[in-house]
Amino acid sequence: MDKSRAPIRSFGYARVSTVGQTLEAQLEELQAAGCTIVFREKVSGAKADRKELMKLLSTLGPGDELVVTRIDRLARSTFDMFAIVKRIVDAGARFRSLAQPWADTDDSTGRLMLAILGGLADVERDLIKTRTA
C-alpha cells in the first residue's frame, strides 16, 4: 500500500488483560488516530483465539489498516504476532502501532523491527510469569 494514500478503512484494536483494567485510554488514542471502528476485548494477549481479534482479522480487506496503541496489545507471543501480522498482510491490509511508529508493515524495516520486538515481548511475558509464580 502506498503510504501517501489514506487507508480505505482504519480499524482499531484495543485489549486489556484483566477485568479491573480499562480500555478508555486506548479507545481515545485509536479514535484520535482516525480509527472509525474499534474492536475491543478484555482477555489475555497470550490467548491466540481472541473472539474480537478474529472478527477484526476476518473483516480486513485490501487497503485497510489495523491500528493498535502498542504492539503488545496485538500479541504477547512471537509466534502469535507473526501469524496475526501475516493474516493482515495476506488480506492486503497494513498493520501499525501508534507508540512504535517504526512498527509498520508497509516497509521492510518495520517488518524487521516487528520481528525483533515480538521476540522481546515473548521474553518479557516469560519473565512476568516467573515473577508472579
PDB file of C-alpha atoms in Angstrom:
ATOM      1  CA  MET A   1       0.000   0.000   0.000  1.00  0.00           C
ATOM      2  CA  ASP A   2       1.263   3.483  -0.838  1.00  0.00           C
ATOM      3  CA  LYS A   3       1.935   5.353   2.436  1.00  0.00           C
ATOM      4  CA  SER A   4       0.857   8.660   0.918  1.00  0.00           C
ATOM      5  CA  ARG A   5      -2.638   7.286   0.371  1.00  0.00           C
ATOM      6  CA  ALA A   6      -5.183   7.152   3.168  1.00  0.00           C
ATOM      7  CA  PRO A   7      -6.390   3.648   4.064  1.00  0.00           C
ATOM      8  CA  ILE A   8      -9.793   2.566   2.803  1.00  0.00           C
ATOM      9  CA  ARG A   9     -10.851   1.722   6.358  1.00  0.00           C
ATOM     10  CA  SER A  10      -8.921   2.199   9.580  1.00  0.00           C
ATOM     11  CA  PHE A  11      -9.784  -0.314  12.294  1.00  0.00           C
ATOM     12  CA  GLY A  12      -8.531  -0.107  15.858  1.00  0.00           C
ATOM     13  CA  TYR A  13      -7.935  -2.977  18.253  1.00  0.00           C
ATOM     14  CA  ALA A  14      -7.935  -2.331  21.996  1.00  0.00           C
ATOM     15  CA  ARG A  15      -7.223  -5.030  24.568  1.00  0.00           C
ATOM     16  CA  VAL A  16      -6.624  -5.271  28.284  1.00  0.00           C
ATOM     17  CA  SER A  17      -5.832  -8.452  30.181  1.00  0.00           C
ATOM     18  CA  THR A  18      -7.903  -8.183  33.338  1.00  0.00           C
ATOM     19  CA  VAL A  19     -11.394  -7.133  34.270  1.00  0.00           C
ATOM     20  CA  GLY A  20     -10.023  -4.424  36.594  1.00  0.00           C
ATOM     21  CA  GLN A  21      -8.236  -2.642  33.737  1.00  0.00           C
ATOM     22  CA  THR A  22      -9.929  -0.102  31.492  1.00  0.00           C
ATOM     23  CA  LEU A  23      -9.897   0.338  27.729  1.00  0.00           C
ATOM     24  CA  GLU A  24     -10.677   4.073  27.819  1.00  0.00           C
ATOM     25  CA  ALA A  25      -7.159   5.442  27.163  1.00  0.00           C
ATOM     26  CA  GLN A  26      -6.661   3.061  24.225  1.00  0.00           C
ATOM     27  CA  LEU A  27     -10.075   3.908  22.775  1.00  0.00           C
ATOM     28  CA  GLU A  28      -9.327   7.647  22.915  1.00  0.00           C
ATOM     29  CA  GLU A  29      -5.936   7.206  21.210  1.00  0.00           C
ATOM     30  CA  LEU A  30      -7.353   4.991  18.465  1.00  0.00           C
ATOM     31  CA  GLN A  31     -10.247   7.338  17.744  1.00  0.00           C
ATOM     32  CA  ALA A  32      -7.846  10.315  17.662  1.00  0.00           C
ATOM     33  CA  ALA A  33      -5.734   8.353  15.135  1.00  0.00           C
ATOM     34  CA  GLY A  34      -8.731   8.116  12.821  1.00  0.00           C
ATOM     35  CA  CYS A  35      -9.990   4.608  13.555  1.00  0.00           C
ATOM     36  CA  THR A  36     -13.646   4.555  12.565  1.00  0.00           C
ATOM     37  CA  ILE A  37     -14.362   1.175  14.154  1.00  0.00           C
ATOM     38  CA  VAL A  38     -12.583  -0.163  17.231  1.00  0.00           C
ATOM     39  CA  PHE A  39     -12.742  -3.813  18.217  1.00  0.00           C
ATOM     40  CA  ARG A  40     -12.226  -4.257  21.956  1.00  0.00           C
ATOM     41  CA  GLU A  41     -11.870  -7.037  24.453  1.00  0.00           C
ATOM     42  CA  LYS A  42     -10.737  -7.942  27.949  1.00  0.00           C
ATOM     43  CA  VAL A  43      -8.674 -11.098  27.547  1.00  0.00           C
ATOM     44  CA  SER A  44      -5.041 -12.134  27.898  1.00  0.00           C
ATOM     45  CA  GLY A  45      -2.794 -11.353  24.940  1.00  0.00           C
ATOM     46  CA  ALA A  46      -1.270 -14.794  25.447  1.00  0.00           C
ATOM     47  CA  LYS A  47      -4.540 -16.322  24.240  1.00  0.00           C
ATOM     48  CA  ALA A  48      -4.372 -16.752  20.453  1.00  0.00           C
ATOM     49  CA  ASP A  49      -8.060 -17.287  19.711  1.00  0.00           C
ATOM     50  CA  ARG A  50      -9.452 -13.942  20.879  1.00  0.00           C
ATOM     51  CA  LYS A  51     -13.020 -13.534  19.610  1.00  0.00           C
ATOM     52  CA  GLU A  52     -12.919  -9.826  18.716  1.00  0.00           C
ATOM     53  CA  LEU A  53      -9.463 -10.045  17.152  1.00  0.00           C
ATOM     54  CA  MET A  54     -10.624 -12.945  14.980  1.00  0.00           C
ATOM     55  CA  LYS A  55     -13.668 -10.910  13.882  1.00  0.00           C
ATOM     56  CA  LEU A  56     -11.420  -7.948  13.046  1.00  0.00           C
ATOM     57  CA  LEU A  57      -8.974 -10.066  11.048  1.00  0.00           C
ATOM     58  CA  SER A  58     -11.806 -11.569   9.001  1.00  0.00           C
ATOM     59  CA  THR A  59     -13.133  -8.052   8.284  1.00  0.00           C
ATOM     60  CA  LEU A  60      -9.872  -6.692   6.806  1.00  0.00           C
ATOM     61  CA  GLY A  61      -9.600  -6.191   3.069  1.00  0.00           C
ATOM     62  CA  PRO A  62      -7.133  -4.674   0.606  1.00  0.00           C
ATOM     63  CA  GLY A  63      -6.178  -1.115   1.536  1.00  0.00           C
ATOM     64  CA  ASP A  64      -7.475  -1.351   5.122  1.00  0.00           C
ATOM     65  CA  GLU A  65      -5.312  -0.877   8.177  1.00  0.00           C
ATOM     66  CA  LEU A  66      -5.305  -2.350  11.674  1.00  0.00           C
ATOM     67  CA  VAL A  67      -4.030   0.058  14.344  1.00  0.00           C
ATOM     68  CA  VAL A  68      -3.072  -0.658  17.951  1.00  0.00           C
ATOM     69  CA  THR A  69      -1.791   1.707  20.617  1.00  0.00           C
ATOM     70  CA  ARG A  70       1.189  -0.610  21.329  1.00  0.00           C
ATOM     71  CA  ILE A  71       2.285  -3.864  19.732  1.00  0.00           C
ATOM     72  CA  ASP A  72       1.836  -5.800  22.959  1.00  0.00           C
ATOM     73  CA  ARG A  73      -1.904  -5.146  22.598  1.00  0.00           C
ATOM     74  CA  LEU A  74      -1.830  -7.334  19.490  1.00  0.00           C
ATOM     75  CA  ALA A  75       0.078 -10.349  20.872  1.00  0.00           C
ATOM     76  CA  ARG A  76       2.365 -11.490  23.660  1.00  0.00           C
ATOM     77  CA  SER A  77       3.792 -14.479  21.815  1.00  0.00           C
ATOM     78  CA  THR A  78       6.240 -14.044  18.946  1.00  0.00           C
ATOM     79  CA  PHE A  79       4.599 -16.855  17.002  1.00  0.00           C
ATOM     80  CA  ASP A  80       1.110 -15.439  17.529  1.00  0.00           C
ATOM     81  CA  MET A  81       2.280 -11.986  16.451  1.00  0.00           C
ATOM     82  CA  PHE A  82       3.814 -13.370  13.267  1.00  0.00           C
ATOM     83  CA  ALA A  83       0.644 -15.322  12.483  1.00  0.00           C
ATOM     84  CA  ILE A  84      -1.565 -12.269  13.094  1.00  0.00           C
ATOM     85  CA  VAL A  85       0.627  -9.918  11.048  1.00  0.00           C
ATOM     86  CA  LYS A  86       0.747 -12.496   8.244  1.00  0.00           C
ATOM     87  CA  ARG A  87      -3.072 -12.598   8.160  1.00  0.00           C
ATOM     88  CA  ILE A  88      -3.163  -8.792   7.995  1.00  0.00           C
ATOM     89  CA  VAL A  89      -0.641  -8.640   5.149  1.00  0.00           C
ATOM     90  CA  ASP A  90      -2.269 -11.571   3.309  1.00  0.00           C
ATOM     91  CA  ALA A  91      -5.561  -9.629   3.385  1.00  0.00           C
ATOM     92  CA  GLY A  92      -3.791  -6.761   1.608  1.00  0.00           C
ATOM     93  CA  ALA A  93      -4.033  -4.612   4.712  1.00  0.00           C
ATOM     94  CA  ARG A  94      -1.477  -2.725   6.774  1.00  0.00           C
ATOM     95  CA  PHE A  95      -0.564  -3.017  10.466  1.00  0.00           C
ATOM     96  CA  ARG A  96       0.771  -0.120  12.501  1.00  0.00           C
ATOM     97  CA  SER A  97       1.333   0.780  16.138  1.00  0.00           C
ATOM     98  CA  LEU A  98       0.828   4.304  17.480  1.00  0.00           C
ATOM     99  CA  ALA A  99       3.501   4.032  20.197  1.00  0.00           C
ATOM    100  CA  GLN A 100       6.011   2.421  17.834  1.00  0.00           C
ATOM    101  CA  PRO A 101       5.736   4.328  14.534  1.00  0.00           C
ATOM    102  CA  TRP A 102       8.508   2.204  13.038  1.00  0.00           C
ATOM    103  CA  ALA A 103       6.262  -0.886  13.528  1.00  0.00           C
ATOM    104  CA  ASP A 104       4.572  -0.593  10.161  1.00  0.00           C
ATOM    105  CA  THR A 105       4.146  -3.483   7.730  1.00  0.00           C
ATOM    106  CA  ASP A 106       4.396  -1.143   4.754  1.00  0.00           C
ATOM    107  CA  ASP A 107       8.191  -1.304   4.722  1.00  0.00           C
ATOM    108  CA  SER A 108      10.918  -3.897   5.289  1.00  0.00           C
ATOM    109  CA  THR A 109      12.437  -2.010   8.241  1.00  0.00           C
ATOM    110  CA  GLY A 110       9.079  -2.026  10.016  1.00  0.00           C
ATOM    111  CA  ARG A 111       8.687  -5.762   9.412  1.00  0.00           C
ATOM    112  CA  LEU A 112      12.196  -6.402  10.778  1.00  0.00           C
ATOM    113  CA  MET A 113      11.526  -4.328  13.889  1.00  0.00           C
ATOM    114  CA  LEU A 114       8.256  -6.184  14.498  1.00  0.00           C
ATOM    115  CA  ALA A 115      10.163  -9.458  14.431  1.00  0.00           C
ATOM    116  CA  ILE A 116      12.776  -8.243  16.919  1.00  0.00           C
ATOM    117  CA  LEU A 117      10.311  -6.677  19.328  1.00  0.00           C
ATOM    118  CA  GLY A 118       7.962  -9.616  19.084  1.00  0.00           C
ATOM    119  CA  GLY A 119      10.808 -11.724  20.437  1.00  0.00           C
ATOM    120  CA  LEU A 120      11.391  -9.279  23.266  1.00  0.00           C
ATOM    121  CA  ALA A 121       7.679  -9.290  24.168  1.00  0.00           C
ATOM    122  CA  ASP A 122       7.840 -13.084  24.369  1.00  0.00           C
ATOM    123  CA  VAL A 123      10.800 -12.903  26.777  1.00  0.00           C
ATOM    124  CA  GLU A 124       9.034 -10.252  28.857  1.00  0.00           C
ATOM    125  CA  ARG A 125       5.958 -12.458  29.144  1.00  0.00           C
ATOM    126  CA  ASP A 126       8.102 -15.341  30.443  1.00  0.00           C
ATOM    127  CA  LEU A 127       9.727 -13.025  32.991  1.00  0.00           C
ATOM    128  CA  ILE A 128       6.323 -11.840  34.209  1.00  0.00           C
ATOM    129  CA  LYS A 129       5.140 -15.435  34.621  1.00  0.00           C
ATOM    130  CA  THR A 130       8.305 -16.282  36.569  1.00  0.00           C
ATOM    131  CA  ARG A 131       7.957 -13.268  38.876  1.00  0.00           C
ATOM    132  CA  THR A 132       4.287 -13.905  39.606  1.00  0.00           C
ATOM    133  CA  ALA A 133       4.759 -17.656  40.234  1.00  0.00           C
TER     134      ALA A 133
END
